[in-house]
XYZ file of C-alpha atoms in Angstrom:
680
model
C -29.055 28.110 -1.380
C -29.796 25.862 -4.354
C -31.756 26.923 -7.435
C -34.637 24.600 -8.450
C -36.656 24.551 -11.684
C -40.153 22.996 -11.583
C -41.466 21.960 -15.027
C -45.208 21.355 -14.710
C -47.758 21.812 -17.503
C -50.292 23.052 -14.987
C -50.512 23.946 -11.358
C -51.616 21.013 -9.183
C -51.103 19.562 -5.730
C -47.731 18.059 -6.659
C -46.280 21.280 -8.012
C -47.532 23.132 -4.934
C -45.941 20.498 -2.671
C -42.536 20.944 -4.341
C -42.905 24.726 -4.221
C -43.484 24.701 -0.474
C -40.756 22.073 0.021
C -38.304 24.403 -1.732
C -39.418 27.233 0.495
C -38.859 25.107 3.618
C -35.388 24.036 2.438
C -34.395 27.610 1.632
C -34.041 26.840 -2.100
C -34.902 29.402 -4.739
C -37.514 28.131 -7.170
C -38.694 28.864 -10.753
C -41.715 27.300 -12.510
C -41.966 26.607 -16.263
C -45.187 25.456 -17.990
C -43.783 24.392 -21.361
C -40.640 22.598 -22.531
C -39.593 25.697 -24.482
C -39.902 28.006 -21.490
C -38.129 25.394 -19.346
C -35.142 25.313 -21.715
C -35.034 29.097 -21.880
C -35.234 29.412 -18.102
C -32.533 26.762 -17.532
C -30.129 28.344 -19.996
C -30.605 31.649 -18.210
C -30.313 30.420 -14.589
C -28.396 27.096 -14.727
C -30.463 25.422 -12.017
C -28.888 22.755 -9.820
C -32.115 20.680 -9.550
C -34.798 20.239 -12.219
C -38.120 18.536 -11.440
C -40.145 17.459 -14.502
C -43.767 16.255 -14.268
C -44.649 13.052 -16.143
C -47.579 10.602 -16.188
C -47.928 9.038 -12.736
C -44.344 10.042 -11.916
C -42.260 13.060 -11.288
C -38.686 12.878 -12.637
C -35.948 14.713 -10.795
C -32.622 15.592 -12.360
C -29.585 17.657 -11.597
C -29.483 18.611 -15.255
C -32.288 19.407 -17.670
C -33.684 16.502 -19.679
C -37.146 17.090 -21.100
C -39.655 14.358 -20.220
C -42.275 13.514 -22.846
C -45.421 14.347 -20.941
C -47.701 12.002 -22.957
C -45.581 8.845 -22.690
C -45.817 6.106 -20.049
C -42.453 4.818 -18.729
C -42.628 1.529 -16.870
C -38.870 1.297 -16.209
C -36.350 3.867 -14.931
C -33.607 2.617 -17.283
C -34.551 4.942 -20.104
C -34.837 7.811 -17.623
C -31.337 7.172 -16.289
C -29.990 6.869 -19.809
C -31.660 10.150 -20.669
C -29.773 11.903 -17.848
C -32.288 11.823 -15.036
C -30.977 10.743 -11.667
C -34.174 9.782 -9.846
C -37.851 8.957 -10.311
C -40.270 10.191 -7.705
C -43.600 8.395 -7.312
C -46.283 11.006 -6.994
C -46.810 12.116 -3.412
C -48.251 15.527 -2.588
C -46.875 15.519 0.977
C -44.683 18.579 1.459
C -42.468 16.622 3.885
C -41.938 13.852 1.340
C -40.976 16.395 -1.307
C -38.741 18.207 1.187
C -36.868 14.988 2.122
C -36.432 14.092 -1.544
C -34.902 17.479 -2.319
C -32.507 17.248 0.639
C -31.282 13.813 -0.476
C -30.610 15.126 -3.971
C -28.838 18.237 -2.626
C -26.557 16.198 -0.328
C -25.827 13.604 -2.973
C -25.805 14.370 -6.667
C -25.692 18.159 -6.386
C -22.632 18.251 -4.143
C -20.866 15.720 -6.345
C -21.577 17.948 -9.311
C -20.030 20.882 -7.462
C -16.856 18.880 -6.805
C -16.670 17.798 -10.421
C -17.038 21.389 -11.583
C -14.148 22.377 -9.304
C -11.876 19.627 -10.623
C -10.773 21.559 -13.699
C -9.816 24.533 -11.555
C -8.007 22.309 -9.065
C -5.964 20.550 -11.728
C -5.171 23.846 -13.441
C -3.818 25.117 -10.104
C -1.793 21.913 -9.643
C -0.364 22.252 -13.152
C 0.926 25.724 -12.279
C 2.143 24.849 -8.770
C 5.907 25.111 -8.220
C 5.927 22.125 -5.879
C 6.005 18.622 -7.370
C 2.653 16.839 -6.858
C 1.878 13.149 -7.363
C -1.534 11.497 -6.751
C -1.853 7.719 -6.349
C -4.664 5.294 -5.590
C -4.827 3.233 -2.410
C -3.068 0.483 -4.392
C -0.184 2.888 -5.121
C -1.102 3.296 -8.789
C -0.055 6.704 -10.102
C -3.106 8.682 -11.245
C -1.672 12.176 -11.748
C 1.621 14.086 -11.753
C 2.011 17.809 -12.388
C 4.603 19.495 -14.652
C 6.795 20.404 -11.657
C 6.998 16.694 -10.798
C 7.896 15.836 -14.399
C 10.610 18.513 -14.398
C 12.082 17.412 -11.076
C 12.066 13.656 -11.776
C 12.866 13.774 -15.479
C 9.842 11.678 -16.531
C 6.976 12.505 -18.887
C 3.561 11.945 -17.297
C 2.746 9.340 -19.969
C 5.585 7.218 -18.566
C 4.134 7.372 -15.045
C 0.331 7.439 -15.060
C -1.132 3.964 -14.584
C 2.071 2.503 -13.182
C 2.466 1.192 -9.673
C 5.040 2.939 -7.489
C 6.817 -0.385 -7.031
C 7.609 -0.418 -10.764
C 9.767 2.715 -10.484
C 13.424 2.492 -9.373
C 14.066 3.427 -5.730
C 16.945 5.325 -4.178
C 19.165 3.332 -1.842
C 19.732 6.375 0.403
C 16.485 5.975 2.366
C 16.342 4.060 5.635
C 15.320 0.444 5.164
C 12.161 0.879 7.227
C 11.137 4.277 5.826
C 8.503 2.991 3.357
C 6.932 0.799 6.055
C 6.794 3.795 8.356
C 5.123 5.908 5.682
C 2.570 3.198 4.766
C 1.682 2.626 8.421
C 1.105 6.333 8.891
C -1.042 6.630 5.745
C -3.157 3.577 6.615
C -4.039 5.262 9.900
C -5.295 8.262 7.917
C -2.448 10.442 9.160
C -0.280 12.790 7.140
C 3.441 11.982 6.828
C 6.086 14.633 6.364
C 9.846 14.330 6.190
C 12.975 13.801 4.123
C 12.738 11.242 1.307
C 15.233 10.351 -1.399
C 13.755 9.729 -4.854
C 15.541 8.467 -7.941
C 15.328 10.515 -11.108
C 14.952 8.923 -14.510
C 18.652 9.683 -15.044
C 19.497 7.498 -12.036
C 20.539 10.340 -9.748
C 19.159 10.428 -6.212
C 17.461 13.636 -5.139
C 16.724 14.724 -1.588
C 13.152 15.944 -1.163
C 11.073 17.372 1.611
C 7.918 15.317 1.143
C 4.401 15.760 2.465
C 2.049 12.768 1.868
C -1.629 13.318 2.605
C -4.211 10.494 2.591
C -7.536 11.471 0.996
C -10.633 9.416 1.782
C -13.337 9.610 -0.867
C -16.897 8.327 -1.078
C -17.356 4.648 -0.295
C -14.083 4.542 1.602
C -11.963 4.786 -1.561
C -8.655 6.344 -0.630
C -5.942 8.192 -2.495
C -2.591 9.707 -1.571
C -1.449 13.160 -2.573
C 2.318 13.640 -2.341
C 3.885 17.088 -2.626
C 7.640 17.497 -2.553
C 10.437 20.056 -2.896
C 14.049 19.363 -3.835
C 16.142 21.988 -2.052
C 19.249 22.395 0.019
C 18.880 20.977 3.546
C 18.899 24.411 5.183
C 15.702 25.263 3.303
C 13.842 22.005 3.736
C 11.284 23.324 6.172
C 10.731 26.670 4.465
C 7.082 26.295 3.548
C 6.067 23.579 5.960
C 7.351 24.889 9.247
C 9.014 28.284 8.934
C 6.178 29.864 7.003
C 3.535 28.396 9.274
C 5.404 29.749 12.250
C 5.939 33.140 10.632
C 2.304 33.558 9.675
C 1.219 32.716 13.220
C 3.129 35.682 14.635
C 0.950 38.492 15.903
C 3.853 40.970 15.864
C 5.578 40.874 12.506
C 9.165 42.063 12.193
C 10.309 43.788 8.981
C 12.479 40.795 8.028
C 9.419 38.560 8.485
C 7.454 40.733 6.077
C 10.270 40.497 3.550
C 10.369 36.699 3.829
C 6.586 36.506 3.463
C 6.679 38.642 0.315
C 9.401 36.458 -1.179
C 7.526 33.279 -0.279
C 4.395 34.623 -1.952
C 6.365 35.607 -5.050
C 7.828 32.112 -5.296
C 4.411 30.536 -5.701
C 3.852 32.227 -9.058
C 7.454 32.311 -10.261
C 9.204 30.092 -12.794
C 11.403 27.370 -11.306
C 14.618 29.276 -12.049
C 13.314 32.408 -10.279
C 11.979 30.356 -7.365
C 15.402 28.719 -6.959
C 17.089 32.137 -6.966
C 14.631 33.370 -4.326
C 15.451 30.291 -2.253
C 19.072 31.417 -2.189
C 17.921 34.887 -1.153
C 15.915 33.388 1.710
C 18.895 31.310 2.788
C 20.983 34.478 3.075
C 18.230 36.386 4.894
C 17.891 33.632 7.485
C 21.535 33.843 8.535
C 22.342 35.795 11.672
C 25.434 37.467 10.200
C 23.719 39.380 7.413
C 26.389 42.053 7.168
C 29.558 40.072 7.886
C 31.604 39.411 4.748
C 33.053 35.973 4.104
C 36.841 36.075 4.458
C 39.291 34.145 2.372
C 41.505 31.578 4.030
C 43.864 32.789 6.713
C 46.908 32.167 4.561
C 45.654 34.613 1.917
C 45.942 37.739 4.050
C 46.954 37.197 7.674
C 46.939 40.941 8.392
C 43.307 41.303 7.352
C 42.290 38.138 9.172
C 44.016 39.198 12.368
C 42.493 42.665 12.217
C 39.038 41.232 11.676
C 39.542 38.636 14.377
C 40.773 41.209 16.822
C 38.288 43.979 16.081
C 35.137 42.141 15.029
C 34.906 39.231 17.452
C 34.556 38.834 21.182
C 37.522 36.520 21.413
C 37.937 32.853 22.119
C 35.851 31.430 24.918
C 38.294 28.671 25.935
C 40.091 30.582 28.663
C 43.255 29.853 30.541
C 43.402 30.062 34.300
C 44.668 33.634 34.087
C 42.376 36.521 34.757
C 43.008 40.040 33.575
C 41.915 42.450 36.296
C 40.728 45.688 34.746
C 42.600 48.551 36.405
C 40.376 51.586 36.722
C 41.794 55.065 37.024
C 41.308 56.635 40.421
C 38.278 58.857 40.138
C 39.189 62.462 40.931
C 37.760 64.077 44.027
C 35.582 66.885 42.716
C 36.408 69.132 45.632
C 40.105 68.966 44.723
C 39.608 70.064 41.099
C 40.947 73.453 40.136
C 38.366 76.220 40.082
C 36.813 76.125 36.599
C 37.772 78.938 34.317
C 35.953 80.180 31.264
C 36.926 79.942 27.619
C 38.308 83.468 27.873
C 40.887 82.302 30.430
C 42.586 79.851 28.055
C 46.306 80.696 27.584
C 46.924 82.755 24.406
C 49.143 80.150 22.722
C 46.477 77.464 23.117
C 43.715 79.866 22.102
C 45.626 80.648 18.916
C 45.891 76.957 18.091
C 42.158 76.533 18.669
C 41.392 79.231 16.115
C 42.073 76.602 13.441
C 39.892 73.887 14.959
C 37.341 74.224 12.147
C 39.946 73.039 9.612
C 40.347 69.328 8.796
C 44.137 69.677 8.884
C 44.021 70.912 12.509
C 46.992 69.361 14.338
C 45.634 67.685 17.442
C 49.102 66.438 18.419
C 50.394 69.979 18.788
C 47.434 70.739 21.049
C 48.253 67.594 23.045
C 51.767 68.879 23.684
C 50.668 72.455 24.448
C 48.048 71.331 26.977
C 50.228 68.744 28.722
C 48.077 65.823 27.594
C 44.800 67.644 28.285
C 43.605 68.491 24.769
C 40.058 67.235 25.340
C 39.139 69.859 27.935
C 40.396 72.802 25.885
C 39.128 71.627 22.501
C 35.829 70.631 24.126
C 35.297 74.120 25.518
C 35.900 75.669 22.098
C 33.747 73.234 20.065
C 30.898 73.084 22.584
C 30.795 76.890 22.600
C 30.689 76.990 18.801
C 27.656 74.656 18.821
C 25.919 76.460 21.755
C 25.841 73.302 23.851
C 25.631 75.162 27.175
C 22.642 77.143 25.927
C 20.898 73.960 24.789
C 21.568 72.181 28.103
C 20.898 75.318 30.187
C 24.156 74.762 32.040
C 26.992 77.154 32.845
C 30.372 77.134 31.143
C 31.866 76.326 34.544
C 29.774 73.140 34.749
C 30.855 72.185 31.234
C 34.515 72.800 32.072
C 34.190 70.693 35.203
C 32.525 67.886 33.247
C 35.219 67.913 30.559
C 37.905 67.687 33.242
C 36.185 64.707 34.864
C 35.822 62.865 31.551
C 39.407 63.598 30.488
C 40.754 62.468 33.865
C 39.187 59.066 33.225
C 41.050 58.514 29.968
C 44.319 56.619 30.457
C 47.262 58.828 29.548
C 49.436 55.698 29.649
C 47.679 54.282 26.566
C 49.619 55.050 23.418
C 46.430 55.356 21.328
C 43.197 55.187 23.337
C 43.797 58.279 25.448
C 42.161 61.699 25.694
C 44.004 62.887 22.583
C 42.179 60.248 20.556
C 38.896 61.400 22.141
C 39.747 65.009 21.210
C 40.592 63.885 17.670
C 37.216 62.127 17.332
C 35.447 65.182 18.787
C 37.208 67.380 16.221
C 36.204 65.115 13.321
C 32.609 64.944 14.571
C 32.365 68.730 14.765
C 33.863 69.010 11.280
C 31.272 66.603 9.882
C 28.432 68.417 11.681
C 29.303 71.585 9.812
C 28.863 69.906 6.426
C 25.743 71.120 4.623
C 23.929 67.816 4.184
C 24.768 66.623 7.670
C 23.643 69.908 9.220
C 20.446 69.842 7.156
C 19.633 66.319 8.309
C 20.053 66.697 12.080
C 18.495 68.916 14.725
C 20.302 70.546 17.638
C 19.632 67.654 20.009
C 21.327 65.347 17.498
C 24.321 67.690 17.315
C 24.671 67.934 21.094
C 24.326 64.168 21.474
C 26.983 63.586 18.802
C 29.476 65.948 20.444
C 28.963 64.390 23.879
C 29.173 60.843 22.439
C 32.443 61.682 20.690
C 33.864 63.099 23.936
C 33.034 60.038 26.060
C 33.158 57.246 23.469
C 36.379 55.629 24.796
C 36.436 56.851 28.406
C 38.384 54.499 30.733
C 39.658 52.437 27.783
C 42.312 49.984 29.075
C 44.312 49.879 25.847
C 43.138 46.318 25.148
C 40.543 44.971 22.706
C 37.222 43.360 23.551
C 38.626 40.001 22.465
C 41.457 40.320 24.965
C 39.082 41.156 27.826
C 36.832 38.203 26.989
C 39.748 35.789 26.745
C 41.154 37.051 30.028
C 37.828 36.714 31.853
C 37.952 40.339 32.946
C 35.420 41.855 35.333
C 33.933 43.941 32.527
C 33.606 40.981 30.153
C 31.724 39.099 32.838
C 29.577 42.134 33.639
C 28.583 42.672 30.002
C 28.350 38.989 29.017
C 31.220 39.206 26.507
C 29.086 41.471 24.294
C 30.229 44.977 23.271
C 32.153 44.998 26.529
C 34.156 48.212 26.191
C 31.492 50.223 24.387
C 28.902 49.314 27.021
C 31.364 50.330 29.731
C 32.225 53.654 28.062
C 28.541 54.614 27.780
C 27.616 53.516 31.290
C 30.618 55.114 32.989
C 30.096 58.384 31.118
C 26.665 58.819 32.689
C 27.856 57.617 36.100
C 30.623 60.234 36.087
C 28.247 62.943 34.860
C 25.453 62.575 37.406
C 27.545 61.706 40.469
C 28.274 65.367 41.333
C 26.064 68.363 40.683
C 29.131 70.495 39.865
C 29.832 68.459 36.730
C 26.285 67.365 35.846
C 25.672 69.023 32.502
C 22.188 67.428 32.352
C 20.912 68.790 35.672
C 18.737 71.532 34.161
C 16.987 69.707 31.314
C 13.635 67.979 31.733
C 13.267 64.221 32.061
C 11.886 63.645 28.561
C 14.655 65.593 26.866
C 17.265 63.849 29.024
C 15.996 60.392 28.072
C 15.999 61.271 24.377
C 19.501 62.733 24.610
C 20.772 59.807 26.675
C 19.420 57.265 24.193
C 21.063 59.061 21.280
C 24.434 59.217 23.073
C 24.328 55.537 24.035
C 23.376 54.508 20.511
C 26.305 56.395 18.985
C 28.846 55.070 21.492
C 27.669 51.496 20.881
C 27.917 52.099 17.124
C 31.703 52.360 17.460
C 31.826 48.641 18.303
C 33.351 46.946 15.277
C 31.397 43.669 15.214
C 28.490 45.536 13.599
C 30.688 47.631 11.298
C 29.407 46.224 8.029
C 25.803 46.291 9.203
C 25.997 50.035 9.882
C 27.812 50.801 6.625
C 25.467 48.745 4.457
C 22.340 50.113 6.099
C 23.616 53.643 5.535
C 24.422 52.962 1.884
C 21.069 51.290 1.220
C 18.911 53.742 3.158
C 20.715 57.038 2.508
C 23.061 56.856 -0.495
C 20.887 54.874 -2.906
C 17.612 56.779 -2.336
C 19.507 60.083 -2.636
C 20.972 58.964 -5.951
C 17.533 57.958 -7.209
C 15.716 61.243 -6.558
C 16.693 64.879 -6.625
C 14.928 66.064 -3.490
C 15.954 63.822 -0.646
C 15.567 66.006 2.455
C 12.490 64.121 3.640
C 14.351 60.832 3.279
C 17.321 62.076 5.306
C 15.164 63.608 8.022
C 13.170 60.518 8.972
C 14.011 59.360 12.544
C 15.358 56.040 11.279
C 17.685 57.651 8.764
C 18.881 60.339 11.181
C 19.923 57.454 13.413
C 21.902 55.900 10.557
C 23.571 59.232 9.785
C 24.649 59.749 13.412
C 26.032 56.223 13.645
C 27.945 56.598 10.406
C 29.270 59.990 11.466
C 30.788 58.821 14.749
C 32.113 55.636 13.137
C 33.957 57.668 10.512
C 35.197 60.127 13.119
C 36.476 57.251 15.267
C 38.686 55.772 12.525
C 39.462 58.869 10.468
C 43.234 58.614 10.980
C 43.922 57.287 7.434
C 42.133 60.393 6.100
C 44.260 62.874 8.057
C 47.319 64.640 6.601
C 50.173 62.179 6.120
C 52.239 63.153 9.197
C 49.215 62.773 11.474
C 48.293 59.523 9.757
C 51.789 58.118 10.342
C 51.790 59.151 14.006
C 48.395 57.576 14.679
C 49.468 54.387 12.874
C 52.488 54.164 15.152
C 50.377 54.692 18.261
C 47.760 52.032 17.466
C 50.483 49.582 16.446
C 52.271 50.107 19.753
C 49.038 49.450 21.653
C 48.470 46.215 19.709
C 52.124 45.217 20.242
C 51.671 45.745 23.967
C 48.557 43.565 23.959
C 50.349 40.763 22.114
C 53.237 40.991 24.598
C 50.812 40.587 27.515
C 48.919 37.738 25.848
C 52.166 35.816 25.442
C 53.317 36.694 28.939
C 50.036 35.567 30.525
C 49.559 32.531 28.247
C 46.350 33.951 26.781
C 45.188 33.308 23.214
C 46.989 35.725 20.901
C 44.189 37.603 19.181
C 46.276 39.316 16.483
C 49.477 37.327 15.914
C 50.706 39.632 13.137
C 51.035 42.418 15.706
C 54.262 41.033 17.083
C 56.649 43.945 17.556
C 59.531 41.838 16.234
C 57.938 40.769 12.958
C 54.991 43.067 12.185
C 54.821 45.058 8.964
C 53.015 48.271 9.889
C 52.484 49.245 6.217
C 50.778 45.905 5.526
C 48.536 46.325 8.566
C 47.535 49.821 7.428
C 46.867 48.651 3.865
C 44.640 45.838 5.161
C 42.797 48.171 7.518
C 42.122 50.696 4.749
C 41.095 48.026 2.243
C 38.791 46.183 4.594
C 37.278 48.845 6.837
C 37.977 52.340 5.561
C 37.561 52.633 1.793
C 33.936 51.530 1.426
C 32.809 53.365 4.546
C 34.377 56.682 3.555
C 33.193 56.308 -0.033
C 29.638 56.098 1.321
C 30.166 58.939 3.807
C 31.813 61.139 1.165
C 28.899 60.514 -1.224
C 26.619 61.935 1.457
C 28.676 64.615 3.201
C 30.977 65.630 0.307
C 34.506 65.363 1.701
C 36.930 65.660 -1.240
C 39.833 66.768 0.967
C 39.572 63.682 3.161
C 39.369 61.352 0.188
C 42.468 62.947 -1.299
C 44.371 62.406 1.951
C 43.155 58.788 2.038
C 44.415 58.162 -1.473
C 47.812 59.741 -0.796
C 48.245 57.902 2.500
C 47.354 54.589 0.889
C 49.986 55.193 -1.794
C 52.485 55.956 0.952
C 51.877 52.644 2.737
C 51.889 50.731 -0.554
C 55.227 52.323 -1.422
C 56.735 51.202 1.877
C 55.340 47.716 1.416
C 56.738 47.486 -2.102
C 60.127 48.363 -0.595
C 59.659 45.495 1.918
C 59.833 48.122 4.629
C 58.034 47.115 7.843
C 58.398 50.377 9.754
C 56.478 53.649 9.787
C 58.963 55.461 7.571
C 61.418 54.516 4.856
C 64.961 53.818 5.998
C 67.236 56.824 6.151
C 69.678 57.084 3.255
C 73.188 55.940 4.152
């Protein structure tokens, strides 16, 4: 839609012909009768084509040059010198005028448009963060942008006009690389890849280079080279990763973050862009929340704990296979007739009166109930939280279910037995009563948390995931060496629950509520798997702690579905490893129990010629205080700091501090046992 100015002193056949030709071409047209009005009209509209009437000729121009109307011009030279581009011999044919206008529009006018855009293009190149170099087909440098100058160490005055062959080359490129590039460019194809350039200082720099051939009018060709000097892991950031990311129809949150950072880089200073590159490198790793450990010699206790708890073990297996021994499932018809909470023996009932206190002694309940603390404590806590009312099940069904679950914990395990499950249930209930926790969760969340705590280690064999994977156990094969035990605990819990109507606590709730409850329980049980420990803790701190610290009213933040999920995960994780926050005597007892279980695993690994997952847990050489110090330093302190900031648990944090001092004191004495040596 071009704009045309016709300068004719009077209306005649020629002016009419151009008018109708403009109409046919879809061009907008103005007519001026005098030079003065023509100048005024041009300054106002900036026409792309100006047609000026002259004696025996009509002069056409893409810019306004007034033609003396009373002067004969035998040659076009003076017209061209005056700025006119063409002379048109008078012809009143509309088609002739139409064709003339089209030729001008496709030739001079379009060239003018490109020239007008050049300033904008070069301004953009000057501000581009990527290094850009433009050469002629003879490899003469015609342009470099400031980013290129900065990267190569040259000033543009030292480069423009020089042939590429005059500049020193890096000896790190393949001998045939330049021939490959030239062959590609001569075919009119773009070349992209790794190229080493030599800076002015003499240093070689690795670049990801993109060379694009540009064919101009008359077959004249140029090459535009853009390059980035970055670490190898980032070489394809803009040229492949971004293209792939932007082609996605379903965009993940991490993709959106990367896109935002990429966009910010384009307008950032080089130093900021480099910093953002490092951010992108971190974001593209798969282990976003796994800290980097020091060398193994620095702290073998920490390294062994992390190796044993946060990995799935070595995959190079021996010929031995550890067969997972399942407890014999009880016959429901042989279970004792369920009794109600009111039928609990008085001595046990008296103990349970203190179950709402953090210092509640679960080990005393273990002894009083003959290793069945989970059933009795479960009845009391579930009643306090109205679980039977929520599930529309009888207390007899609940009692039966608790007995089934407890029967499938291994009493032979020194640590992972039903007493540990009862301890985690107690801690979970204690946390649920805290004001901010209670205000963040609904009753379904509470019920799911209590059930998850009860079943979270059911049928635990007293061995770690790493051991089961190394031994090629049935469960490791079933669950593809991924969250083996946690997947088994969750699956078996539901199998045991629904297999008999007498113990099916879910039998009276509707399908939708069951699915929601089931998903919440599974999610919390899987959250106890330690390989994602730091992911859960960091997400909680970033999504819950920091926003709460930033604003006064944070209820809406806590109550979003995503954040309720984080709270539930954090709650069961803290409940699962709360032993260092218990009163000292309980802390010492639990430390002894877990150490014994790890000692037993190491004994079996040596006996069966399996890889030893945690070598420091050798019963003959292990320092229990050191192992506890490492566990608290690496796993406990940060997690409970974050949980305390949310739930407000000063008593627990005081216990943690005192217990840590206790272990440090033993370690300072070079004592490797649970307690200091008795005085002589």
